[in-house]
Coordinates of C-alpha atoms in Angstrom, one line a residue:
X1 CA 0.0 0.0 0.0
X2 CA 1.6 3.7 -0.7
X3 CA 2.5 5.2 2.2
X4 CA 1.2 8.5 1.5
X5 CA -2.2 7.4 1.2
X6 CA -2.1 5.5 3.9
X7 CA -1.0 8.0 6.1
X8 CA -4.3 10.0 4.4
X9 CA -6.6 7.2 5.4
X10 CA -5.0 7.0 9.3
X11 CA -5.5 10.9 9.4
X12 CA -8.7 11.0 8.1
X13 CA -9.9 7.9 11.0
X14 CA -8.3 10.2 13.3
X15 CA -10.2 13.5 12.0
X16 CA -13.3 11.1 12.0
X17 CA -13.0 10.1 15.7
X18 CA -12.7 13.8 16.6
X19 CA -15.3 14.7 14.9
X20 CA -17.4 12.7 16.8
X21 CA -17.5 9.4 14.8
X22 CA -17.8 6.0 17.1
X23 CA -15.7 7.2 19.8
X24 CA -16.7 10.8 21.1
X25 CA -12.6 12.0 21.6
X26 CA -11.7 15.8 22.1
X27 CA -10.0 17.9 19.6
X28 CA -7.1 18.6 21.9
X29 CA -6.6 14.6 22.7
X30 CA -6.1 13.4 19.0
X31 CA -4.3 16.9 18.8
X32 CA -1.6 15.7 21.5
X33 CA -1.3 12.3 20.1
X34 CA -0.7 13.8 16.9
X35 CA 2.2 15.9 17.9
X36 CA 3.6 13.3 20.2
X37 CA 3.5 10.6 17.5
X38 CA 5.4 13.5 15.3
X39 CA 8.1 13.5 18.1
X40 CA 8.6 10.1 18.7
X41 CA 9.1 9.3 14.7
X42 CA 11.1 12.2 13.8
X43 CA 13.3 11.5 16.9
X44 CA 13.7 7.5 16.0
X45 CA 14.2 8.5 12.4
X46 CA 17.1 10.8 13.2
X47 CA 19.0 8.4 15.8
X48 CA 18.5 5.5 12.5
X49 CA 20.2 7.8 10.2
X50 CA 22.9 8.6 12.4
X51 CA 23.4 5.0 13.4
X52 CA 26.1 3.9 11.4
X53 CA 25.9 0.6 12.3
X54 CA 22.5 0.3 11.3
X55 CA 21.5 2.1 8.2
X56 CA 18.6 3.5 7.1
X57 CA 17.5 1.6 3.9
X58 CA 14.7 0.8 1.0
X59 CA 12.8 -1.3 1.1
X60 CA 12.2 -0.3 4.7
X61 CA 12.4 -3.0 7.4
X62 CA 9.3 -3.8 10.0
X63 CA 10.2 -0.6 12.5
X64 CA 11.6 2.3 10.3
X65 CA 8.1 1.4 8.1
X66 CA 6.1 2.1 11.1
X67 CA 8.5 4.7 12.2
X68 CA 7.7 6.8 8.7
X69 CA 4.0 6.1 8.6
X70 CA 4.0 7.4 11.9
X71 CA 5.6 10.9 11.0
X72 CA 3.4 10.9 7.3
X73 CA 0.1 10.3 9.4
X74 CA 0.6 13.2 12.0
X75 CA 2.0 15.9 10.1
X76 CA -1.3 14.3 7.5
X77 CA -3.4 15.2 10.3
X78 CA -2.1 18.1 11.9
X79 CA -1.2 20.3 8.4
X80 CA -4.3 19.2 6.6
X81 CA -7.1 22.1 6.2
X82 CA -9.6 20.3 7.2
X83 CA -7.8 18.5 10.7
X84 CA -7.9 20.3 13.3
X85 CA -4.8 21.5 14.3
X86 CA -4.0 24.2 12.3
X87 CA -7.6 26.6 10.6
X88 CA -8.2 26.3 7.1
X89 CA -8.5 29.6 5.0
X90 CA -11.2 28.5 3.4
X91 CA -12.8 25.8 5.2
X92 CA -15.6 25.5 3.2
X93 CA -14.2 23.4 0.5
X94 CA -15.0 20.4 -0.9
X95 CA -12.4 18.2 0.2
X96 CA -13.5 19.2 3.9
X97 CA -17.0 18.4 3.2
X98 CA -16.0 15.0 2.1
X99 CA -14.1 14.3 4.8
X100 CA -15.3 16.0 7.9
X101 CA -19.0 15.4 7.5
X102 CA -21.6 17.4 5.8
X103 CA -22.0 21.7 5.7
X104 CA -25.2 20.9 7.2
X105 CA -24.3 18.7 10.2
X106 CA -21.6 20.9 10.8
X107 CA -23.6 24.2 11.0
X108 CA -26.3 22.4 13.5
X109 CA -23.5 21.0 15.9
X110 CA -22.3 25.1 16.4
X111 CA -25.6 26.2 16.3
X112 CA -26.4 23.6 19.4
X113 CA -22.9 24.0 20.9
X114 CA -21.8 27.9 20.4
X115 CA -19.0 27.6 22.3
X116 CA -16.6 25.7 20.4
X117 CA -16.8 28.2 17.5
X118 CA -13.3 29.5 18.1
X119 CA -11.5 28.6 14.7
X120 CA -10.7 25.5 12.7
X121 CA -14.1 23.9 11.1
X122 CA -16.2 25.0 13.9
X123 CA -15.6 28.5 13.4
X124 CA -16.9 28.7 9.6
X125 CA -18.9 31.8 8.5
X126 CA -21.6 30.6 7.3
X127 CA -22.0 28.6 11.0
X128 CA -21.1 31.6 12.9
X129 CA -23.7 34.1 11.1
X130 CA -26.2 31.2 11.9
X131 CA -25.4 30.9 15.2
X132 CA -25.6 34.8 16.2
X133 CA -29.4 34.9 13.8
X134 CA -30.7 31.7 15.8
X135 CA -29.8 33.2 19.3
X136 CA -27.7 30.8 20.0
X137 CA -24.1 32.9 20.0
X138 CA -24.5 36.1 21.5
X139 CA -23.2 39.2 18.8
X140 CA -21.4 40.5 21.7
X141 CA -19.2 37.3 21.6
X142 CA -17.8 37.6 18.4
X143 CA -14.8 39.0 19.3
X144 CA -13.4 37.2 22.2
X145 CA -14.6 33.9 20.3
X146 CA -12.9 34.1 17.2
X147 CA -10.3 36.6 18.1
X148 CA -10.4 38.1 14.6
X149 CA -11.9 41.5 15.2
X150 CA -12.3 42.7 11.4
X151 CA -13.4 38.8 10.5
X152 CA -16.4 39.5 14.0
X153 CA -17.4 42.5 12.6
X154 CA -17.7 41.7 9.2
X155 CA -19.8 38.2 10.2
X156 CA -21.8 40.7 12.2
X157 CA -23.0 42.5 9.3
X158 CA -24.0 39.6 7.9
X159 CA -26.3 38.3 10.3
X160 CA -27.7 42.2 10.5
X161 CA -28.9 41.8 7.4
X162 CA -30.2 38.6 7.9
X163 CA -32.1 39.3 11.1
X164 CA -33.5 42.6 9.6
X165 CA -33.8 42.2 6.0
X166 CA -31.7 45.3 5.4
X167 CA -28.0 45.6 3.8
X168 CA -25.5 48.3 5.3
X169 CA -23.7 48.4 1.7
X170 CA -23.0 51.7 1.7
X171 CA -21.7 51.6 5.6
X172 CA -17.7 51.4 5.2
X173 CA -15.8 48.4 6.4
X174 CA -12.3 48.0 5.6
X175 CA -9.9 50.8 6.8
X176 CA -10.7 50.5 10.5
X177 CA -8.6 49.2 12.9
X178 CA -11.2 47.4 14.9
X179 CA -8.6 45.9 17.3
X180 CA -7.8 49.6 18.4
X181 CA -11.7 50.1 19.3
X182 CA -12.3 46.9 21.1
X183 CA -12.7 47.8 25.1
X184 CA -11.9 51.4 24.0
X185 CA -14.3 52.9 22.0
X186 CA -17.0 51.2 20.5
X187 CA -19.1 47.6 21.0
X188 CA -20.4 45.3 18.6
X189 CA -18.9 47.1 15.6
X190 CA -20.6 46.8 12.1
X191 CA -18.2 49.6 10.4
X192 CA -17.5 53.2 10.8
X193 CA -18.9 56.7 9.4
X194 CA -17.2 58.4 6.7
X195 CA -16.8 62.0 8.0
X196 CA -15.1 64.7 5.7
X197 CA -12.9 66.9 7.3
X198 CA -11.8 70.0 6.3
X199 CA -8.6 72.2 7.0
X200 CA -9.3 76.2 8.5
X201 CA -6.2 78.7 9.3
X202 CA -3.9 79.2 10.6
X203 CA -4.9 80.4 13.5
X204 CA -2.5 82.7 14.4
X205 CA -3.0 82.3 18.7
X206 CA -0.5 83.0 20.9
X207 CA 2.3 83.3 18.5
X208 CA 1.8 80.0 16.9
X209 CA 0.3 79.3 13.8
X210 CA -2.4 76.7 14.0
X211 CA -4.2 74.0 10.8
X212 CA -7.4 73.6 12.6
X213 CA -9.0 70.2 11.6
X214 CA -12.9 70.1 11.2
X215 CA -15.1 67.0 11.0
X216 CA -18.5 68.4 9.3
X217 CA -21.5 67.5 7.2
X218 CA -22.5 71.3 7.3
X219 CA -21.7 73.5 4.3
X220 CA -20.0 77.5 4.7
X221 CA -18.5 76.2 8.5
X222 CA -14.7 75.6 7.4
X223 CA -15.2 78.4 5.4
X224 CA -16.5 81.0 7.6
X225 CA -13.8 79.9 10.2
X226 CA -11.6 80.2 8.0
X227 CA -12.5 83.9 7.0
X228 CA -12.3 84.5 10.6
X229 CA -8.6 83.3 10.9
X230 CA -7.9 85.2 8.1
X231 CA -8.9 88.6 10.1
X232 CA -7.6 87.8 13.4
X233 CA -3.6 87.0 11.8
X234 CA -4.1 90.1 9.8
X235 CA -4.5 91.7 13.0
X236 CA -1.7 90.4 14.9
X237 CA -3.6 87.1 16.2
X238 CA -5.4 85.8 19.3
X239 CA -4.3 85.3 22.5
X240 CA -5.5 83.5 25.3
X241 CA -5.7 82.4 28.9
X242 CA -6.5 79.4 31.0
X243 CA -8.2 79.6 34.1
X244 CA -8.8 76.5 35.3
X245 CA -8.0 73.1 35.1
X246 CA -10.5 70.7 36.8
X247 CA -12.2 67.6 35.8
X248 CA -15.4 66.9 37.9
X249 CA -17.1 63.6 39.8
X250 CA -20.3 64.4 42.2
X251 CA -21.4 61.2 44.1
X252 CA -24.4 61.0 46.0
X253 CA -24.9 59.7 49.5
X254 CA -27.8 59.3 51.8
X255 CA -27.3 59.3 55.7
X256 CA -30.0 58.2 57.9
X257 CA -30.5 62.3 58.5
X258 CA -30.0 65.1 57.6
X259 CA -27.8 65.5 60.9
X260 CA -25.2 62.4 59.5
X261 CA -25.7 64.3 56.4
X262 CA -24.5 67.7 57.6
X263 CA -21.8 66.0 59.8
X264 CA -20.5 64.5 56.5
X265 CA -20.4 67.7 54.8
X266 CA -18.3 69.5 57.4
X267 CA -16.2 66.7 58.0
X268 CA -15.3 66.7 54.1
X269 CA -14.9 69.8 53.3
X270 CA -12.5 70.5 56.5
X271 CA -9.3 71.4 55.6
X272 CA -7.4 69.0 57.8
X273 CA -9.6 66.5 56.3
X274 CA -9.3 67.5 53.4
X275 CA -5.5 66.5 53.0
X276 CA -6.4 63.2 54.1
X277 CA -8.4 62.6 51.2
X278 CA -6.6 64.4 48.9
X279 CA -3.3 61.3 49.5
X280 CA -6.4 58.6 49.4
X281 CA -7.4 60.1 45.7
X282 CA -4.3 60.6 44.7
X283 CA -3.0 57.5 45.1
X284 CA -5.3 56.2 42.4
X285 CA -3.3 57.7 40.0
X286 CA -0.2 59.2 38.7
X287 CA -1.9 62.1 37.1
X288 CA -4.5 62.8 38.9
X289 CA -4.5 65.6 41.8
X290 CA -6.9 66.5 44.0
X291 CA -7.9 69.8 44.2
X292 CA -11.2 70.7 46.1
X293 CA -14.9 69.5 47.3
X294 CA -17.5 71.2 47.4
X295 CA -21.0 69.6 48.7
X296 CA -24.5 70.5 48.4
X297 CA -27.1 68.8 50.5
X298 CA -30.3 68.1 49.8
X299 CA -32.5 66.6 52.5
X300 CA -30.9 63.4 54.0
X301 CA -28.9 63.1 50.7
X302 CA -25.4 64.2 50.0
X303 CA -23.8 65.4 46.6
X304 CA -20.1 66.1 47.2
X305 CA -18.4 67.3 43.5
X306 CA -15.0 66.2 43.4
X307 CA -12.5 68.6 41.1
X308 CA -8.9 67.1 39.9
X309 CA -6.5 67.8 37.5
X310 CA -6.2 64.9 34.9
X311 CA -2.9 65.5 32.9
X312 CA -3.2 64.9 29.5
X313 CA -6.5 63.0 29.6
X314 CA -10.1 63.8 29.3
X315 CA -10.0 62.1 32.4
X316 CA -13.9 61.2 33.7
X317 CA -12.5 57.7 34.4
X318 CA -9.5 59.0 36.4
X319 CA -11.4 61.2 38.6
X320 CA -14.2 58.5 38.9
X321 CA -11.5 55.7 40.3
X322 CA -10.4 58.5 42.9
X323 CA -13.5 59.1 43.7
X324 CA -14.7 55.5 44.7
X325 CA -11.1 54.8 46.5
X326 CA -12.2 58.1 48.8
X327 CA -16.0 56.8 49.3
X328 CA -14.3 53.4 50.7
X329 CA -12.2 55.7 53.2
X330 CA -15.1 57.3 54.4
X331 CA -17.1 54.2 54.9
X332 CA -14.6 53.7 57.4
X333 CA -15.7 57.0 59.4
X334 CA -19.3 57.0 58.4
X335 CA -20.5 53.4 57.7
X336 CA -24.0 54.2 57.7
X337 CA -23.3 56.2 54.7
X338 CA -25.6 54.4 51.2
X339 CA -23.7 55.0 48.3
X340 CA -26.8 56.1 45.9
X341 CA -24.7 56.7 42.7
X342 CA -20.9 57.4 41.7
X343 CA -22.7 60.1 39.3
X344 CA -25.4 62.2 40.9
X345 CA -25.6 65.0 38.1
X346 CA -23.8 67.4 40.3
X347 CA -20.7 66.7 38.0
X348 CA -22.5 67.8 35.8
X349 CA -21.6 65.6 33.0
X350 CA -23.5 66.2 29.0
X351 CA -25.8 68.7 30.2
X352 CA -26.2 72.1 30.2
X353 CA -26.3 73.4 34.0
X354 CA -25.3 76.4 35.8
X355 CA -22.9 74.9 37.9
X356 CA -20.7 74.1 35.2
X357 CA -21.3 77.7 33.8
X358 CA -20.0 79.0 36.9
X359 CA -17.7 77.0 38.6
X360 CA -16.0 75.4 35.5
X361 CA -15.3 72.0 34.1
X362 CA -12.6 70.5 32.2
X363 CA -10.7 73.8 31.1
X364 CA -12.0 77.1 31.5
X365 CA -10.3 79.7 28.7
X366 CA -10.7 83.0 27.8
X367 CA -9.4 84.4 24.2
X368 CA -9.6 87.7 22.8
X369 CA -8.3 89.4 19.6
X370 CA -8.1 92.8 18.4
X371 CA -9.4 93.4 14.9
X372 CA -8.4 96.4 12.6
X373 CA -11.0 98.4 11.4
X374 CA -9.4 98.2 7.9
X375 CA -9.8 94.4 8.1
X376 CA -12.7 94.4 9.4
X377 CA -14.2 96.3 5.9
X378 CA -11.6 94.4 3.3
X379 CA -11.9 90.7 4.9
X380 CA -15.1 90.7 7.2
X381 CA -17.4 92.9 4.7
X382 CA -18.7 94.8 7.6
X383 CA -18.3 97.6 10.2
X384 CA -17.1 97.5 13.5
X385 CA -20.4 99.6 15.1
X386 CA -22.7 97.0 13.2
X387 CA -20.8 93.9 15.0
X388 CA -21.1 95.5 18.2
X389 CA -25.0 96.0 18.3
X390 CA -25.2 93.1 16.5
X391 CA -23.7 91.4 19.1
X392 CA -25.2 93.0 22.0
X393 CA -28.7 92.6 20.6
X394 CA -28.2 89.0 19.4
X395 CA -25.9 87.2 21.7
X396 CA -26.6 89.4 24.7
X397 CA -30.1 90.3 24.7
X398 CA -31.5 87.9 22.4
X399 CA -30.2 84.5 24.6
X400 CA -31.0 86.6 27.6
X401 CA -35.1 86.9 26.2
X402 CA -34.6 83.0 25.3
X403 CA -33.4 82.2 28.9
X404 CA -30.2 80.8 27.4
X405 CA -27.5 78.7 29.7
X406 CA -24.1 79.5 28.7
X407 CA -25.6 79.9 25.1
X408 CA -24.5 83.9 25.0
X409 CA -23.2 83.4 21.4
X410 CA -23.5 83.0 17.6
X411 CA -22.7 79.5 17.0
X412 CA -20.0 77.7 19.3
X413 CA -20.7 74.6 18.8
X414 CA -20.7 74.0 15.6
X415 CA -16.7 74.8 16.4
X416 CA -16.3 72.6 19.4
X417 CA -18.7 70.0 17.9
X418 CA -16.2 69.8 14.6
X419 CA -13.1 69.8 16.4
X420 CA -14.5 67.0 18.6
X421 CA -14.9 64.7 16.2
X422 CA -12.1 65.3 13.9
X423 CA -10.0 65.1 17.1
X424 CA -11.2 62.0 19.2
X425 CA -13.1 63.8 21.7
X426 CA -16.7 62.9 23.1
X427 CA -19.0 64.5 21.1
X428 CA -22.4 64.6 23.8
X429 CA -19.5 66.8 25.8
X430 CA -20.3 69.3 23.6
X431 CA -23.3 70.0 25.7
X432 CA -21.2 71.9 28.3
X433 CA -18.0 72.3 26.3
X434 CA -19.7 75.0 24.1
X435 CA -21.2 76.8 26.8
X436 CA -19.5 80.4 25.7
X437 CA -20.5 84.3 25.9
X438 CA -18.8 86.2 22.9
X439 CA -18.2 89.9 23.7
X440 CA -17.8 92.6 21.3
X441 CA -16.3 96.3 22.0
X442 CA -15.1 99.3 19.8
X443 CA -11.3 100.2 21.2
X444 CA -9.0 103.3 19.7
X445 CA -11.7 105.6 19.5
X446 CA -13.9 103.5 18.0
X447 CA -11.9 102.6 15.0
X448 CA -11.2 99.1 16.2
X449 CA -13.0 95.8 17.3
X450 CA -12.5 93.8 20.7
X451 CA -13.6 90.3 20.6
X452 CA -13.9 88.0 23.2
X453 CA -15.2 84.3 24.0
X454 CA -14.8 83.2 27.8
X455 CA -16.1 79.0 27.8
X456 CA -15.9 78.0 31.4
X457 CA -16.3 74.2 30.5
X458 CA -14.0 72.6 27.8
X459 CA -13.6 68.7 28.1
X460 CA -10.7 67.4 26.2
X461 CA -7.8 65.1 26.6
X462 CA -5.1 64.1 23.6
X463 CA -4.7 60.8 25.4
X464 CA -7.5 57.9 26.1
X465 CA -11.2 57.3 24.3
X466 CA -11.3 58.2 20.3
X467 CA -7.6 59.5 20.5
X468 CA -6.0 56.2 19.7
X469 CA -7.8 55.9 16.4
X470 CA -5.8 56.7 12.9
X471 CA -7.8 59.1 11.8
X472 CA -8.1 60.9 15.0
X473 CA -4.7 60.5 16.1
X474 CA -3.3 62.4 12.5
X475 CA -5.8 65.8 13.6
X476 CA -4.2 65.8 16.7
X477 CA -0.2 65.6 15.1
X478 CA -1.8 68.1 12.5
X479 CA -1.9 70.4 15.7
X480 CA 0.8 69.3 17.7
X481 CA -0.7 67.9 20.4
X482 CA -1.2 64.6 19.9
X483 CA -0.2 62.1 22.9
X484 CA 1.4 63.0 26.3
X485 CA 3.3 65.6 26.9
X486 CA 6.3 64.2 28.3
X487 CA 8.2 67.0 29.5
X488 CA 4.6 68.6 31.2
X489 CA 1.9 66.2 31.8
X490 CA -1.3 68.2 30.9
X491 CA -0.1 70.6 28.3
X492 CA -0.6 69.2 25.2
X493 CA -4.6 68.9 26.5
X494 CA -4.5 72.6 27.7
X495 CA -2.6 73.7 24.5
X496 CA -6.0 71.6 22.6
X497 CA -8.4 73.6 24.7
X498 CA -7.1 77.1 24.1
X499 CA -7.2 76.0 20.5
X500 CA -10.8 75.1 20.6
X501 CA -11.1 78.8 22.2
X502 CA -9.5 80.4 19.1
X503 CA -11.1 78.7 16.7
X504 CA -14.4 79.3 18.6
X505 CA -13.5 82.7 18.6
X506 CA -12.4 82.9 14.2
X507 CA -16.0 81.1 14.0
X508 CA -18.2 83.9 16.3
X509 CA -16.2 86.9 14.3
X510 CA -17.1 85.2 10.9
X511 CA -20.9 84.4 11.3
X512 CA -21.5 87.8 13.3
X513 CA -19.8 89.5 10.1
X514 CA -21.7 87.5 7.6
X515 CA -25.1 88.8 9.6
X516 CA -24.0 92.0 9.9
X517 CA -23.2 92.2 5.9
X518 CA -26.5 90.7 5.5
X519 CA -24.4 87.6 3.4
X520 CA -26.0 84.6 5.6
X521 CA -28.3 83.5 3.1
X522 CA -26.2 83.8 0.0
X523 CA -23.1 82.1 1.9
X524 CA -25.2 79.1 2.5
X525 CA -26.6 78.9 -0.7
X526 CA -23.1 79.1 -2.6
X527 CA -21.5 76.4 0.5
X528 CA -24.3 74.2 1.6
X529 CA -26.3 73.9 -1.1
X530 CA -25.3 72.6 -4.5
X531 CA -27.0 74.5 -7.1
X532 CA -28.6 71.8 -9.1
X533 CA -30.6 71.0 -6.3
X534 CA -32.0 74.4 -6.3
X535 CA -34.2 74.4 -9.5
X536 CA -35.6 71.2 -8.1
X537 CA -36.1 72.1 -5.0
X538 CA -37.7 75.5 -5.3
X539 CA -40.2 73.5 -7.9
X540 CA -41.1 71.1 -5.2

């Protein structure tokens, strides 16, 4: 008998037995014997070759014959595509269903047993999409089961458009790193938006010269920021100043009374305390530094809003993790205390509320630029008198009759909301990040324009959530700022926040100007709106 197809035959008894053929045995047993037979032969067939004694010769005697079927059979078994040591790239072909049972059978043993669908024939496609339509393999398993997150995603899609009868064609696949999202940014992946971004500056801000990255869908923004950029380096450029540094977590507790209640609040926010807790927080990370607690009572329940410095991150988990470590300390003191919630909306965290208005979250900046009054006829297409009223009747007045929260301006979030995105920032932080009064003054005898915009609550990090991402990552090299600052933890996500102020403050001067000029209307139409659409539309 040829020994090749023998070997074959011995393999394909073994793959048959593993398969679950007369005798129920486990992929990893036939596995080990495999690679132990392998051994064994390949070790007796080099001690016969170096035997001088006793050569190795054809025809082969009684021994070195079982020695070399031995060897043929396992490396048979354990490099064929459809064994299963080693995954096929294809496993669905032929020669697999021929020898490993039907498609079919195969397909109902993973839809009844989910949890051996990690590679080799198990893990098939066409089993896997079955398994996660029936029920059977949860979607959120994908990726820790076949650890292949593109190959999970993409099996995900699938049995999307099984279960609901709808493709995602036109939703993008390839070009995301899905590894880099998984724990990070995103759960049960399907693809990614495509987001165009477009390029406005330089912003000439503090005596550097700024390419300000903006992810938009809306028409006339880059350009109109752009415009604005264009007056303020004409002028000599903005500068600006940060107040405060201060990421914020407010837990609430309940005390039996409002007595425990009160005698938690004083005992927080003493000051000898108060160092006490600040080495408990602390110690939860190398970044972040406590800085002050402030609580607020109501009835029997306690908010206490917790303010840290966060280096170069966002930093919401960091201050969180201090946070807790600090509640178990003062269980120790007051263990009648009921944690309620780490978050009690004191924070106050993708909303608009007056405490953040006030006190500050994240960064609080203030920028300001003086603009000519030459540039503000030649570029802005306007007067300086007409931006002023504008301004005081519109952002001032206007938001004040509206009952505005932080919403004293023209349009600053469509800023912060771009630079977000095209930067890896949370987007629902917009809420409070764009909370911003622009100010607007004649100086030099009325010949020139002072503009301000002071935003109490900007939330961004350059290291941690979207960040990592490609995409992301390039916007925030484009600026400078991308990563850790080695050399001064925390600057690189200041440096980002007094950018966001600039280009907040290009953005107000621009829009303002166009309103002012009466050019709104006629800006949009010539950026946001192509004009064959118009005929059609105006018909409709």
């Amino acid at each position: 008998m040829d020994v090749r197809r023998l070997g074959g035959r011995i393999a394909a008894a073994l793959r048959a037995l593993a398969a679950g053929g007369s005798l129920p045995i486990p992929a990893w047993i036939t596995n080990g014997l495999a690679m132990i037979s392998l051994v064994l032969s390949s070790c007796d067939l080099l001690r016969l070759c170096s035997d001088r004694d006793r050569r190795l010769r054809f025809p082969l005697g009684g021994r070195e014959f079982v020695t070399v079927v031995c060897q043929l059979a396992s490396i048979v078994y354990l490099f064929s595509p459809c064994g299963t040591g080693i995954p096929s790239a294809n496993p669905e072909t032929p020669a697999c269903r021929d020898q490993g049972g039907s498609a079919d059978q195969t397909r109902a043993a993973a839809a009844d047993a989910p949890e051996a669908l990690h590679g080799g024939a198990e893990g098939e496609d066409e089993e896997i999409v079955a398994a996660v339509v029936s029920g059977a393999l949860p979607s959120h398993h994908l990726e820790s089961r076949l650890g292949d997150c593109r190959r999970a995603a993409r099996l995900r899609r699938e049995a999307l458009r099984r279960m609901t009868g709808r493709g995602v064609e036109g939703l993008p696949l390839d070009g995301m790193d899905y590894q880099a999202i998984l724990g990070q940014c995103c759960e049960m992946p399907v693809g990614y938006v495509q987001m165009p971004v477009g390029v406005a500056g330089p912003l000439l801000l503090d005596g550097k010269q700024y390419h300000v990255p903006m992810a938009t869908t809306e028409g006339c923004l880059v350009a109109s920021v752009n415009r604005g950029c264009r007056a303020i380096a004409a002028s000599g450029g903005a500068f600006s100043v940060l107040l405060r540094d201060a990421m914020s977590r407010a837990p609430v507790v309940k005390l039996p009374s409002i007595k425990r209640a009160a005698e938690l609040k004083a005992f927080v926010e003493t000051h000898t305390n108060f160092e006490t807790l600040a080495a408990v927080f602390n110690r939860s990370s190398r970044f972040g530094k406590l800085q002050g607690i402030h609580c607020a009572l109501a009835g029997r329940n306690l908010y206490m809003r917790f303010t840290c410095s966060t280096g170069d991150a966002m930093g919401m988990n960091m201050v969180s993790k201090g946070v807790e470590d600090v509640l178990g300390y003062l269980q120790n003191d007051f263990p009648d205390m009921d944690l309620i919630s780490l978050s009690g909306n004191y924070c106050s965290d993708k909303k608009a509320a007056a405490v953040n208005w006030i006190e500050g979250r994240g960064k609080s900046v203030v920028c300001e630029a003086r603009v000519k009054g030459g540039v503000v006829q030649s570029v802005l297409k306007t007067t300086v008198q007409k931006l002023v009223e504008l301004n005081i009747v519109k952002n001032l007045a206007g938001s004040a009759v509206a009952g505005a929260l932080g919403g004293f301006n023209a349009h600053a979030s469509n800023i912060v909301t771009a630079l977000f995105i095209a930067t890896g920032q949370d987007p629902a932080q917009n809420v409070e990040s764009s909370q911003c009064i622009t100010m607007m003054e004649a100086v030099n005898d009325g010949g020139d324009l002072h503009i301000s915009v002071t935003m109490p609550s900007i939330e961004v990090g350059t290291v941690g959530g979207g960040t990592c991402l490609a995409s992301q990552a390039a916007c925030l090299n484009l600026l400078g700022v991308r990563g850790p600052n080695r050399d001064s933890p925390g600057a690189n996500a200041r440096i980002l926040a007094t950018i966001v102020a600039g280009s907040v403050l290009a953005g107000e001067l621009s829009l303002l100007a166009a309103l002012a000029a009466g050019q709104l209307v006629k800006s949009h139409m010539k950026y946001n709106r192509s004009s064959k659409d118009v005929p059609g539309a105006s018909a409709s």
